Every structure is written in structure tokens, then in C-alpha cells.
N, CA, C and O atoms as CSV, one atom per row, in Angstrom:
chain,resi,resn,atom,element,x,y,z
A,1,UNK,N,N,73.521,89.714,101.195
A,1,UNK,CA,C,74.555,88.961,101.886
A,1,UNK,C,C,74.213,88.967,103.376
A,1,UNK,O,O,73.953,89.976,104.032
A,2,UNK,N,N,74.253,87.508,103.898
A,2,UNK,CA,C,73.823,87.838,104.968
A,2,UNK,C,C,75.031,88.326,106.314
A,2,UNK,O,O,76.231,88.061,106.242
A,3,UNK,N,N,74.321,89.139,107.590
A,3,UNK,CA,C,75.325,89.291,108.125
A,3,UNK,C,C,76.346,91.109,107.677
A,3,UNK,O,O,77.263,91.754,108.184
A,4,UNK,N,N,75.593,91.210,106.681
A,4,UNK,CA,C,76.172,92.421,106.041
A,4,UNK,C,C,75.554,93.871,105.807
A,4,UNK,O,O,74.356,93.917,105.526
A,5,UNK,N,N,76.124,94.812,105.881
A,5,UNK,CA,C,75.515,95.990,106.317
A,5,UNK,C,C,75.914,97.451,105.354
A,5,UNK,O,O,77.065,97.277,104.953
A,6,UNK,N,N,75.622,98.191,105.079
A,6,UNK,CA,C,76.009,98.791,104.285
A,6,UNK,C,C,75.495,100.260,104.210
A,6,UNK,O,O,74.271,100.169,104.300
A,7,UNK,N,N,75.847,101.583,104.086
A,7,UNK,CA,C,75.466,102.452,104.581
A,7,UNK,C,C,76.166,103.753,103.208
A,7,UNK,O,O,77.217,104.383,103.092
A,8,UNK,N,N,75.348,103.677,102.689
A,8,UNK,CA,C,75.794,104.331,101.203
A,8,UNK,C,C,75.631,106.000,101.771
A,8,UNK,O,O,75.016,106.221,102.814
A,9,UNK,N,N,76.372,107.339,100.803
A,9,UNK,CA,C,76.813,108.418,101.393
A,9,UNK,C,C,75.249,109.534,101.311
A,9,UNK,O,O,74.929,110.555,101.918
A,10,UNK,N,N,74.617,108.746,100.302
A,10,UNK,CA,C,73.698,109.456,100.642
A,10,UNK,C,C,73.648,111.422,99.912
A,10,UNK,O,O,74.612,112.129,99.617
A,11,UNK,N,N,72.518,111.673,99.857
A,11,UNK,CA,C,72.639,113.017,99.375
A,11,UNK,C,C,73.958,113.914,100.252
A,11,UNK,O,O,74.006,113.706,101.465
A,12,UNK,N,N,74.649,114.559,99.851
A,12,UNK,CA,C,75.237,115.378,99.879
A,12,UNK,C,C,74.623,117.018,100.144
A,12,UNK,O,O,73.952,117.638,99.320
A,13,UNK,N,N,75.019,117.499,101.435
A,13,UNK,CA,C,74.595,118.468,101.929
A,13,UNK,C,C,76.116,119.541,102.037
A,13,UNK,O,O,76.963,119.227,102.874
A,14,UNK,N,N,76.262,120.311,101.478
A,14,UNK,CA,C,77.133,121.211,101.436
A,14,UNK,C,C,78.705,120.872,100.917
A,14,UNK,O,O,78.986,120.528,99.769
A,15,UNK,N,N,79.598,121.035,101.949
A,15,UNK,CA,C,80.633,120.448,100.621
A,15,UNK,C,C,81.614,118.956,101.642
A,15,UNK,O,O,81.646,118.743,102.854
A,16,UNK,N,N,82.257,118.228,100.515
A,16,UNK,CA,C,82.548,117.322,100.886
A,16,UNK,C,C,83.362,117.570,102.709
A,16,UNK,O,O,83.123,117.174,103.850
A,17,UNK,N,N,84.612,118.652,101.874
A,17,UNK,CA,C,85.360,118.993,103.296
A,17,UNK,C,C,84.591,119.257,104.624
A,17,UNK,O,O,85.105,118.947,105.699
A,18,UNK,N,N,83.589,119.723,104.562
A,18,UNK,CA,C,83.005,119.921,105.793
A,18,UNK,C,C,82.959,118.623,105.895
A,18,UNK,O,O,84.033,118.192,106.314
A,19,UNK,N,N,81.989,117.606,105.647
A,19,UNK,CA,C,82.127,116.204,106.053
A,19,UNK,C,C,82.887,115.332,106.671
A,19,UNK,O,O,82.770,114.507,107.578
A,20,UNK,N,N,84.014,115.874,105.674
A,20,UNK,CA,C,85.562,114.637,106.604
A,20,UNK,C,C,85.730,115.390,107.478
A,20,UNK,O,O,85.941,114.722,108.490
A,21,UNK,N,N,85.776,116.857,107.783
A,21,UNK,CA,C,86.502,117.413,109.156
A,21,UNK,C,C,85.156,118.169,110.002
A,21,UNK,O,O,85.314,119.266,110.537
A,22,UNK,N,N,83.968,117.513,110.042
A,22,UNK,CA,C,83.212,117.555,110.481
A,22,UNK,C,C,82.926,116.407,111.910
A,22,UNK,O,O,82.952,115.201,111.667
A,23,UNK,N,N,82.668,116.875,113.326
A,23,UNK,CA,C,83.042,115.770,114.530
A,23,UNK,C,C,81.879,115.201,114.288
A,23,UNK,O,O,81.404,114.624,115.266
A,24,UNK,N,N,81.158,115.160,113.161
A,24,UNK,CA,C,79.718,113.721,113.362
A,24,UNK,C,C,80.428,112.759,112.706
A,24,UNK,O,O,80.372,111.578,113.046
A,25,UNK,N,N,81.251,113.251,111.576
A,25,UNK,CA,C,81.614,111.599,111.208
A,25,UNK,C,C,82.545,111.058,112.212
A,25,UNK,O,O,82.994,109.958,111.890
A,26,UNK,N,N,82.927,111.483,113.246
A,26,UNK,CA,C,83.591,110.908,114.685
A,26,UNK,C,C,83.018,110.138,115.397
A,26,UNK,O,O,83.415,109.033,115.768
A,27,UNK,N,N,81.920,110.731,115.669
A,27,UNK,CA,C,81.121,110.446,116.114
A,27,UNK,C,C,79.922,108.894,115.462
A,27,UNK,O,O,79.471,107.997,116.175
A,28,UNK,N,N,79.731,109.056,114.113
A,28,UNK,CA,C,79.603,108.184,113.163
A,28,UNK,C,C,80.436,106.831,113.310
A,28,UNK,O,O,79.788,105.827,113.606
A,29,UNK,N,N,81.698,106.723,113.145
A,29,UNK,CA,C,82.413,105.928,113.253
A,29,UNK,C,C,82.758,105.133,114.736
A,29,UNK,O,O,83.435,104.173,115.105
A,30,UNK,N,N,82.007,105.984,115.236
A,30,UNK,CA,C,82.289,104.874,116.869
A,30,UNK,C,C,80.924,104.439,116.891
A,30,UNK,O,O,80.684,103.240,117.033
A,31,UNK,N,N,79.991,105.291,116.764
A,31,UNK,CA,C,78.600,103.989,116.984
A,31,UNK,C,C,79.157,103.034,115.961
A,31,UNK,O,O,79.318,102.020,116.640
A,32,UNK,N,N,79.568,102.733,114.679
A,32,UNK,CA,C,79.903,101.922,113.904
A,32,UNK,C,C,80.840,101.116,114.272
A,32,UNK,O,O,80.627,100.030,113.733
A,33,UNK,N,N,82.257,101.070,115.247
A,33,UNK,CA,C,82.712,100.356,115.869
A,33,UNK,C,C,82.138,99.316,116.625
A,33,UNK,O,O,82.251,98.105,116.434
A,34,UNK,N,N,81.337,100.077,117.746
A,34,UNK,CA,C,80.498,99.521,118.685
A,34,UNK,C,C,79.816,98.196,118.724
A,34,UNK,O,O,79.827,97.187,119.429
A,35,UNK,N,N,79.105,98.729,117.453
A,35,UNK,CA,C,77.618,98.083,116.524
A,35,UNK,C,C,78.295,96.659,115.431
A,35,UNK,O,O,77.627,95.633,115.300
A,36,UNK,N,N,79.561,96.815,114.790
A,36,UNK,CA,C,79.821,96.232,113.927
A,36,UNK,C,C,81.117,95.612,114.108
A,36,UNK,O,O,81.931,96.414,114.565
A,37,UNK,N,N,81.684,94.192,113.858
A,37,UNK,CA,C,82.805,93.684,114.240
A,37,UNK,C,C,84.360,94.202,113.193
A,37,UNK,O,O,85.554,94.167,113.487
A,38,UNK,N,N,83.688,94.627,111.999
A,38,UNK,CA,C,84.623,95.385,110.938
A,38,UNK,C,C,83.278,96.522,110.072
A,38,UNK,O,O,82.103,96.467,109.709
A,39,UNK,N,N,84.750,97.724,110.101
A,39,UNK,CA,C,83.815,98.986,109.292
A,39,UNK,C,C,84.812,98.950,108.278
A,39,UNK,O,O,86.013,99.029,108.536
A,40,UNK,N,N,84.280,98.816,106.969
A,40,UNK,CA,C,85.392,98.935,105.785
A,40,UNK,C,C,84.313,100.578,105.284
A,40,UNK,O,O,83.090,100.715,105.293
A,41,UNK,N,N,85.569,101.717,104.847
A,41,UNK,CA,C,85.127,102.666,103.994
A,41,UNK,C,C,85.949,103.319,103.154
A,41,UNK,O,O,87.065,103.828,103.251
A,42,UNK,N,N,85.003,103.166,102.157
A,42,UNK,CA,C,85.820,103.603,100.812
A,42,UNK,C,C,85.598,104.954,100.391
A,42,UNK,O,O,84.669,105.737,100.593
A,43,UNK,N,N,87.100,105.073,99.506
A,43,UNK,CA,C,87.330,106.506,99.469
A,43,UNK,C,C,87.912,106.473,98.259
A,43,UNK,O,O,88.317,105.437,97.731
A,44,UNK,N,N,88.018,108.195,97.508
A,44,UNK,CA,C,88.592,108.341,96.433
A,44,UNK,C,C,89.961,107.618,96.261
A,44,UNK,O,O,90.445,107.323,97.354
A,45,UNK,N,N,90.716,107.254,95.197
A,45,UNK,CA,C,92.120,107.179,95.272
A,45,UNK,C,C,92.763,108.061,96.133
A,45,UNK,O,O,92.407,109.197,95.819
A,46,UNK,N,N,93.477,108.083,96.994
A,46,UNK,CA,C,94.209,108.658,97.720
A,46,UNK,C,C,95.088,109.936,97.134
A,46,UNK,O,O,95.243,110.843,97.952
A,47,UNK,N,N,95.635,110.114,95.939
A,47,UNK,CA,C,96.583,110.843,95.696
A,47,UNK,C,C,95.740,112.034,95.033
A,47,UNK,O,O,96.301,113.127,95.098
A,48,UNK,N,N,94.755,112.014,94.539
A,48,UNK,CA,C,93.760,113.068,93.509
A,48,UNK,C,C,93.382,113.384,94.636
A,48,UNK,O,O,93.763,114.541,94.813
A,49,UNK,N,N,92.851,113.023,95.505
A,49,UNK,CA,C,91.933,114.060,96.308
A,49,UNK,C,C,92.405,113.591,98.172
A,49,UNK,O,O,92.748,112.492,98.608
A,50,UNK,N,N,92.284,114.546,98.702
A,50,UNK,CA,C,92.527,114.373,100.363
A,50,UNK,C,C,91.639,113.642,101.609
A,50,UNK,O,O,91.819,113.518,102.821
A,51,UNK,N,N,90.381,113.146,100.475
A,51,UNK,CA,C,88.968,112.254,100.878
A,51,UNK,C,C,90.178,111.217,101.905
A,51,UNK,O,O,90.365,111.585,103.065
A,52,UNK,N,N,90.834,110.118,101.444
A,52,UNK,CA,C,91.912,108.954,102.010
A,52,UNK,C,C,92.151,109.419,103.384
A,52,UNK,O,O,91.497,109.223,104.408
A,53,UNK,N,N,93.401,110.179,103.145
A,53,UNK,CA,C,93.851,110.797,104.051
A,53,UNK,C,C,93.287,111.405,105.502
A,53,UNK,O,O,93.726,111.344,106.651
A,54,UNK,N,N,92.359,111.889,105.031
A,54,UNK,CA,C,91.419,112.833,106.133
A,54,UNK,C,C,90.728,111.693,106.979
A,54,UNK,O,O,90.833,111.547,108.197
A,55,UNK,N,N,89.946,110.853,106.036
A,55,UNK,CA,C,89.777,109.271,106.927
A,55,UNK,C,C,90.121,108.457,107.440
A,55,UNK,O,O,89.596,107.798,108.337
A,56,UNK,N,N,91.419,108.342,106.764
A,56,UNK,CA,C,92.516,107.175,107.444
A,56,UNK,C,C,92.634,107.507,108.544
A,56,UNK,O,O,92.503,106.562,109.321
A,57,UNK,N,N,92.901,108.788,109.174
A,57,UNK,CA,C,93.196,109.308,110.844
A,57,UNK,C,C,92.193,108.473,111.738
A,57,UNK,O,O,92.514,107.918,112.789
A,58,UNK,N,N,90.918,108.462,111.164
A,58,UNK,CA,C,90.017,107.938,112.377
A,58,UNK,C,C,89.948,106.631,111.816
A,58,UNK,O,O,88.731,106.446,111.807
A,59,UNK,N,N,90.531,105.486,111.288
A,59,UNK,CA,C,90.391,104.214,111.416
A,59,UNK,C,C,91.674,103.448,111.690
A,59,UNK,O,O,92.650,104.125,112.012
A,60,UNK,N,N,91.816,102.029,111.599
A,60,UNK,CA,C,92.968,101.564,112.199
A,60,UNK,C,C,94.060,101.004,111.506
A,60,UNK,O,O,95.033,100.488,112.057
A,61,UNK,N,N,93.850,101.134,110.021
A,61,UNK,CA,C,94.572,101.329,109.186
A,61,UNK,C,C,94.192,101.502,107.619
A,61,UNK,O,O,93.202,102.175,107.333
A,62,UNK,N,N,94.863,100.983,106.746
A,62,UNK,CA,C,93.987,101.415,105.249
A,62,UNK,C,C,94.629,99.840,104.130
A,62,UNK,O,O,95.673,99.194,104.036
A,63,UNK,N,N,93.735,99.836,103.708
A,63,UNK,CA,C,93.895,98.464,102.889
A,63,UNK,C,C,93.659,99.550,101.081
A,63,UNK,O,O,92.770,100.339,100.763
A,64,UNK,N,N,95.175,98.966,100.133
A,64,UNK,CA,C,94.991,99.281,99.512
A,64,UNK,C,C,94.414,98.277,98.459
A,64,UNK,O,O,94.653,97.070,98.419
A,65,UNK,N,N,93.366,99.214,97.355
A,65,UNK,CA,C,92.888,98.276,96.147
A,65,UNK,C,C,94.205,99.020,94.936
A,65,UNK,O,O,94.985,99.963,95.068
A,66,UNK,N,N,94.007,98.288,94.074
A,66,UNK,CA,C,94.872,98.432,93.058
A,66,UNK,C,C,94.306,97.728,91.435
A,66,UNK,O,O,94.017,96.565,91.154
A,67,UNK,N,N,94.305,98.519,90.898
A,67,UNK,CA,C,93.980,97.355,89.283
A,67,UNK,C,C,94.669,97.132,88.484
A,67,UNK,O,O,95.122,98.034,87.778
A,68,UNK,N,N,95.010,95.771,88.303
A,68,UNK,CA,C,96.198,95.126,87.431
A,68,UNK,C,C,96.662,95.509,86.213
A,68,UNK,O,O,96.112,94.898,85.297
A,69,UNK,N,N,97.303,96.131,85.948
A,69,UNK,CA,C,97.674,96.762,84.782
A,69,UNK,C,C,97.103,98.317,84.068
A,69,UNK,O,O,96.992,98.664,82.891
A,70,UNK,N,N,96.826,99.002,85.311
A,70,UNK,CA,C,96.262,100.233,85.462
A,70,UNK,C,C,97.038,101.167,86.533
A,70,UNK,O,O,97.409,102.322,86.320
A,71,UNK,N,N,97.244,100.255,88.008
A,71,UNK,CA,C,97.626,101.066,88.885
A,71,UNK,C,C,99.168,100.728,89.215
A,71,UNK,O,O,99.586,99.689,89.726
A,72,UNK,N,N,100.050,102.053,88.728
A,72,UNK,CA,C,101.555,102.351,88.657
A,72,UNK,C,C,102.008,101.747,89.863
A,72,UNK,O,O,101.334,101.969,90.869
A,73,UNK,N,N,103.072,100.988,89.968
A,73,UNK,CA,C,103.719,100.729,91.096
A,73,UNK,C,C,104.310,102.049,91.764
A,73,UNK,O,O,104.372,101.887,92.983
A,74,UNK,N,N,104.704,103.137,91.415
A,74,UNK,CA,C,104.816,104.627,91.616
A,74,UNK,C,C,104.073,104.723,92.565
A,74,UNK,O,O,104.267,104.777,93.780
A,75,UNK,N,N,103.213,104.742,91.953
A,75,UNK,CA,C,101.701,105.288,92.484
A,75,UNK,C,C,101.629,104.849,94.170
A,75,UNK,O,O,101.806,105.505,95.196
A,76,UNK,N,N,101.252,103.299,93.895
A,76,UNK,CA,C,101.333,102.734,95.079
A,76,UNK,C,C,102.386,103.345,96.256
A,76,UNK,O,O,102.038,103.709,97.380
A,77,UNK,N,N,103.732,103.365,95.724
A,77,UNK,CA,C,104.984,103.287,97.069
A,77,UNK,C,C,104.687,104.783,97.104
A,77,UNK,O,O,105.041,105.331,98.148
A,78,UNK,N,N,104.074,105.612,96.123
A,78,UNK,CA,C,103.772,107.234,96.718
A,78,UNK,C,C,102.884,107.422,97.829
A,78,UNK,O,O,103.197,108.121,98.792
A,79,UNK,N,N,101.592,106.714,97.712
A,79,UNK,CA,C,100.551,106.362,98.539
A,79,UNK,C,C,101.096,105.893,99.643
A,79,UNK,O,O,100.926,106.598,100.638
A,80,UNK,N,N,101.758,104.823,99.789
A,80,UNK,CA,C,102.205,104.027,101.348
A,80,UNK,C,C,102.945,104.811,101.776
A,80,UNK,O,O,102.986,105.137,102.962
A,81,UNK,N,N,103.843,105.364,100.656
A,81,UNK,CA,C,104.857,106.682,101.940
A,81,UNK,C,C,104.165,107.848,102.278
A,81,UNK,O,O,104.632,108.479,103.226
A,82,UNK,N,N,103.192,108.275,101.746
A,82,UNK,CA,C,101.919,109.623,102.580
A,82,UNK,C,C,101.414,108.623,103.451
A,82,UNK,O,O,101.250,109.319,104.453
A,83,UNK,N,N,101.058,107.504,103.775
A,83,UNK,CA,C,100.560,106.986,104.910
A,83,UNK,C,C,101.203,107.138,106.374
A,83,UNK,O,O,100.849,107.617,107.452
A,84,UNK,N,N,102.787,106.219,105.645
A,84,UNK,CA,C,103.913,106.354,106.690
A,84,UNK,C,C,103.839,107.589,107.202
A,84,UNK,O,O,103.788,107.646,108.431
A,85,UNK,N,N,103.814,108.855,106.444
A,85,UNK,CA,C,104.550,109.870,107.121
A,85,UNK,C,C,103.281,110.541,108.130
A,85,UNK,O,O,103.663,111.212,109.089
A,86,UNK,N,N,101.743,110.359,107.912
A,86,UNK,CA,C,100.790,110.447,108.536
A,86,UNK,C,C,101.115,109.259,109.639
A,86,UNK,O,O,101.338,109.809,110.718
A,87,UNK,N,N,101.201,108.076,109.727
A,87,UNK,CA,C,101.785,107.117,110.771
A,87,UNK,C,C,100.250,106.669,111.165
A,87,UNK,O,O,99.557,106.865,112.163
A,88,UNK,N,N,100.048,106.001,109.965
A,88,UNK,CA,C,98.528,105.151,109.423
A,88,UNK,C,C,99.222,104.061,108.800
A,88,UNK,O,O,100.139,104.099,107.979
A,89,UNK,N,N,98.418,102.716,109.517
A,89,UNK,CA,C,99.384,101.627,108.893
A,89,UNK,C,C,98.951,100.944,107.833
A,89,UNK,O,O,97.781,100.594,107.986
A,90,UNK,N,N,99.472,100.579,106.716
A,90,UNK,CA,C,99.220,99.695,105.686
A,90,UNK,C,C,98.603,98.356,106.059
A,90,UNK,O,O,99.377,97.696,106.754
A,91,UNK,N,N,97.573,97.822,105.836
A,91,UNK,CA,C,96.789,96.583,106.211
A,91,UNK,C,C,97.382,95.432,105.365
A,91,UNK,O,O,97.442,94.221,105.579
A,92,UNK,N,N,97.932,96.445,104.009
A,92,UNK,CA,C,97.498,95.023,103.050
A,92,UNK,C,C,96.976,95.894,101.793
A,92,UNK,O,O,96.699,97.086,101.933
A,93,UNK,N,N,96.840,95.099,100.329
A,93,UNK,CA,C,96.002,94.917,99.340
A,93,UNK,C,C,95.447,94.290,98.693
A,93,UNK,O,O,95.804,93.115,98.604
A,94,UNK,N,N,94.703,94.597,98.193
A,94,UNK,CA,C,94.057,94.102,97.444
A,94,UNK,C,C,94.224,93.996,95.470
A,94,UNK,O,O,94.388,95.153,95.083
A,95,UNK,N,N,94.224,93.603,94.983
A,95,UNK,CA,C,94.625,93.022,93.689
A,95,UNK,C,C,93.602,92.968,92.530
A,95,UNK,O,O,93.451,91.818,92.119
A,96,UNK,N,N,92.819,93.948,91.859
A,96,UNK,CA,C,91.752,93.322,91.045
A,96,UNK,C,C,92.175,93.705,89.512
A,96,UNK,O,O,92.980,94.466,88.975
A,97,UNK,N,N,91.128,92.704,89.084
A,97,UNK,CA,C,91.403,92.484,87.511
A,97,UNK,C,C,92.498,91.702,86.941
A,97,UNK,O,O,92.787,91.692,85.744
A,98,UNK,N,N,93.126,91.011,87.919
A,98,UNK,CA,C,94.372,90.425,87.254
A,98,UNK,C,C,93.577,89.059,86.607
A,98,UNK,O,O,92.558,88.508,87.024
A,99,UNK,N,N,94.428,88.723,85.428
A,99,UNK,CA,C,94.470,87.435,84.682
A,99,UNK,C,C,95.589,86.398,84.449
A,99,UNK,O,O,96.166,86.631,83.386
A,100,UNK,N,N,95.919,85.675,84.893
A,100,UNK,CA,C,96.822,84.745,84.607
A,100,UNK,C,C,96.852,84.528,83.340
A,100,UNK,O,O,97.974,84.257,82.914
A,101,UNK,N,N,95.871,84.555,82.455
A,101,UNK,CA,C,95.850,83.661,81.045
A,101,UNK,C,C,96.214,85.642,80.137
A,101,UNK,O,O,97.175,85.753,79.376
A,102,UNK,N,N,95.757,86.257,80.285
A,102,UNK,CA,C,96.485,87.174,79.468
A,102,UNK,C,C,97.798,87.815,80.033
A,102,UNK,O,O,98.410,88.518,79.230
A,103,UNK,N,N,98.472,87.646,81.635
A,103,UNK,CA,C,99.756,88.175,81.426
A,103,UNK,C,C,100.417,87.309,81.157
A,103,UNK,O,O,101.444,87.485,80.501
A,104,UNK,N,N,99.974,85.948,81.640
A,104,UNK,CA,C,101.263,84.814,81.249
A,104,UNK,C,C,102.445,84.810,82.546
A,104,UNK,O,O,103.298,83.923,82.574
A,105,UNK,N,N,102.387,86.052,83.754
A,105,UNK,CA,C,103.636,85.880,84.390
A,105,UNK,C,C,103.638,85.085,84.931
A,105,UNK,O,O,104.607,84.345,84.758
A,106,UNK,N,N,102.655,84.682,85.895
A,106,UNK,CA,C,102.864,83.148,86.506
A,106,UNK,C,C,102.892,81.797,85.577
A,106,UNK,O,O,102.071,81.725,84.663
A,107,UNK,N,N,103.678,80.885,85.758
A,107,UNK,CA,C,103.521,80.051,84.455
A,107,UNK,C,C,104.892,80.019,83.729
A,107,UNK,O,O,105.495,79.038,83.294
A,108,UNK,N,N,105.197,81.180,83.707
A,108,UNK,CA,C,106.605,81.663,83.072
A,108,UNK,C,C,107.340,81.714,83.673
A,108,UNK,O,O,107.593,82.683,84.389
A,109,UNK,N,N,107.940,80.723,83.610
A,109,UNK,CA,C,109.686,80.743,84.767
A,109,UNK,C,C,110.598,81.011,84.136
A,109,UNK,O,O,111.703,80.983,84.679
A,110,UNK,N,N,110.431,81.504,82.250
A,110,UNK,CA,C,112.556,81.594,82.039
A,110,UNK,C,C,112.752,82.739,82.472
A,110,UNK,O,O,113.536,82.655,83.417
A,111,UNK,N,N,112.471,83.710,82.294
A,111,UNK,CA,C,113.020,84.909,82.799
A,111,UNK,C,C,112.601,85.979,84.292
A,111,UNK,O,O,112.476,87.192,84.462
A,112,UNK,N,N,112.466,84.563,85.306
A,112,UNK,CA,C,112.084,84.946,86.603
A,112,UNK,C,C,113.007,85.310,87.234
A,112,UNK,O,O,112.579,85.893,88.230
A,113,UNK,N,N,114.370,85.287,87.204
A,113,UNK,CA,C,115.209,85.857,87.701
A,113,UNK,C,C,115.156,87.879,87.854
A,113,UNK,O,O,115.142,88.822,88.644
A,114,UNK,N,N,115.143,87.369,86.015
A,114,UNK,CA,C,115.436,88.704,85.870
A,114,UNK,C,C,114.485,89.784,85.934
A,114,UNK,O,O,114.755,90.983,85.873
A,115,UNK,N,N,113.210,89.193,86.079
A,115,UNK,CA,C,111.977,90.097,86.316
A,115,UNK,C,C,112.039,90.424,87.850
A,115,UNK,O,O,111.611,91.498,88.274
A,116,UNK,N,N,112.687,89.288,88.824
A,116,UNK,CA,C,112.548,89.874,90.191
A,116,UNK,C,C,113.769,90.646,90.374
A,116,UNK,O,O,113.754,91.485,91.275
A,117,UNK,N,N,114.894,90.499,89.628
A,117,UNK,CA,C,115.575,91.683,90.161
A,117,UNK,C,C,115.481,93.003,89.291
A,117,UNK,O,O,116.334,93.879,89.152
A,118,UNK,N,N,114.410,92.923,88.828
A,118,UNK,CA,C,114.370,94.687,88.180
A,118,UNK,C,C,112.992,95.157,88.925
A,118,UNK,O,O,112.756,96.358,89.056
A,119,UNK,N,N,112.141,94.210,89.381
A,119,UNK,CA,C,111.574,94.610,89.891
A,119,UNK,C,C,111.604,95.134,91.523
A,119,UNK,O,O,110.862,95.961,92.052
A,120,UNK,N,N,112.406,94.578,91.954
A,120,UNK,CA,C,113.261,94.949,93.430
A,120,UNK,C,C,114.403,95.939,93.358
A,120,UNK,O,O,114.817,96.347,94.443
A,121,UNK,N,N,115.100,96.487,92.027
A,121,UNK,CA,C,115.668,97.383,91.748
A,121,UNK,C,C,114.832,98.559,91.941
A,121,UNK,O,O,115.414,99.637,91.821
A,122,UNK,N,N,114.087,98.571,92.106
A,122,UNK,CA,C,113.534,100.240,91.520
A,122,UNK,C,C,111.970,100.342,93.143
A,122,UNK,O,O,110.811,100.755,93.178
A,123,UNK,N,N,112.954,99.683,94.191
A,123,UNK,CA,C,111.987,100.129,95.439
A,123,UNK,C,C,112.701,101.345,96.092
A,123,UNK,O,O,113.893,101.651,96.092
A,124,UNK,N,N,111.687,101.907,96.613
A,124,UNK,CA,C,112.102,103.152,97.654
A,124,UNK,C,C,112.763,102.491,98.654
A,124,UNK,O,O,112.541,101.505,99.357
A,125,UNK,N,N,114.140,103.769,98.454
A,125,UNK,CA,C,115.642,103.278,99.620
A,125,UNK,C,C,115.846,102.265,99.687
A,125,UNK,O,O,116.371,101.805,100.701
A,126,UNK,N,N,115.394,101.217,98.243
A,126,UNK,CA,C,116.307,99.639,98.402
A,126,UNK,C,C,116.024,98.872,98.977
A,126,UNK,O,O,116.692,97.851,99.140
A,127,UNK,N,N,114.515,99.195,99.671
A,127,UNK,CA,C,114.186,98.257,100.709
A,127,UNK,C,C,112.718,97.428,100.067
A,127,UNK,O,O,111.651,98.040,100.124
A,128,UNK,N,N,112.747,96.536,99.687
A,128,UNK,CA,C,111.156,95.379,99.269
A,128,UNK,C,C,110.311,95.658,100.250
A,128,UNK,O,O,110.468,95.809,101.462
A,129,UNK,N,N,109.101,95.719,99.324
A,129,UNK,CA,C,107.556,95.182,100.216
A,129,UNK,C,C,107.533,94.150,100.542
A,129,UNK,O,O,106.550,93.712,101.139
């Protein structure tokens, strides 16, 4: 792809934690600012392991992925509220694996009412994404 850059983790030298709370990847990430107009880096799911978290501090916010009919809406508003309370901002997500032709929800208007209000029933403190 042109225009595109990519910088894989490479052998592993001792243990992960040293890495994230190690000042080269600080250091790492600003020549990468500098050098590059966007740094996207990926990390474990956020909630299994503290990889997310520990990174999110040094970038400018976090874009979540999600897979359609795999990843709990739970899950998600658990994730965005450990962000909030770190005070790392939500970018946005991302959406993969979805199908229109096997869920059928778009397309289906009789019972759109009632799918958006159960689905807006059951947000943290009542308040919609």
C-alpha cells in the first residue's frame, strides 16, 4: 500500500510489562508522531489484559474494533467507561464482520420501534451512545 508504513513488534526481549512502562516506547512514539501524519497501534482487547490501557496514556485517543455478533455490548460500555475514568477519549469504532443478508436488521422495519427501545433501555445511567 502505498504511502504506508508498518512496524511489526518484533522478537520479544524480556517481558511484555517492561515494554509498555518502559520510556523507549515514549520515546518511540514521538519519533513516530514527528515522522508520520497518523500512528494507529494495536493492542490486546482491552479488558483481558492491561496492554490497552497502558498505551492509550501516550496516544490521543483509542478507536474501538468490535466483531458483529461476538463482541457483548457489556463489554464495549465496560471498556469506554475504563477509558472515561483514565480520561482517554473514545475516537470512534469500528464494526467488523457484520452482514446485512444474514442478520436481516437493516431491511426490517416491523419491529424497529421496539428493538430501539430495548436497545436504549439497557445503557449506562440512561444515557445513549
Amino acid at each position: 500500500v502505498p504511502n504506508l508504513s508498518v512496524m511489526p513488534r518484533g522478537k520479544l526481549r524480556g517481558t511484555v510489562i517492561n515494554l509498555l512502562y518502559s520510556p523507549r516506547l515514549t520515546e518511540l512514539l514521538a519519533i513516530a508522531r514527528r515522522e508520520f501524519d497518523v500512528v494507529i497501534i494495536d493492542t490486546p482487547p482491552m479488558l483481558h489484559l492491561p496492554d490497552a490501557r497502558a498505551i492509550a496514556h501516550l496516544t490521543d485517543g483509542v478507536v474501538f474494533v468490535v466483531r458483529s455478533g461476538k463482541t457483548l455490548r457489556d463489554t464495549v460500555m465496560t471498556a469506554r467507561e475504563r477509558f472515561h475514568q483514565d480520561g482517554i477519549p473514545v475516537l470512534g469504532s469500528i464494526l467488523n464482520d457484520w452482514n446485512p443478508k444474514e442478520t436481516g436488521y437493516y431491511g426490517h422495519y416491523d419491529n424497529y420501534e421496539d428493538d430501539r427501545a430495548s436497545y436504549y433501555s439497557n445503557d449506562v445511567a440512561g444515557k445513549s451512545s
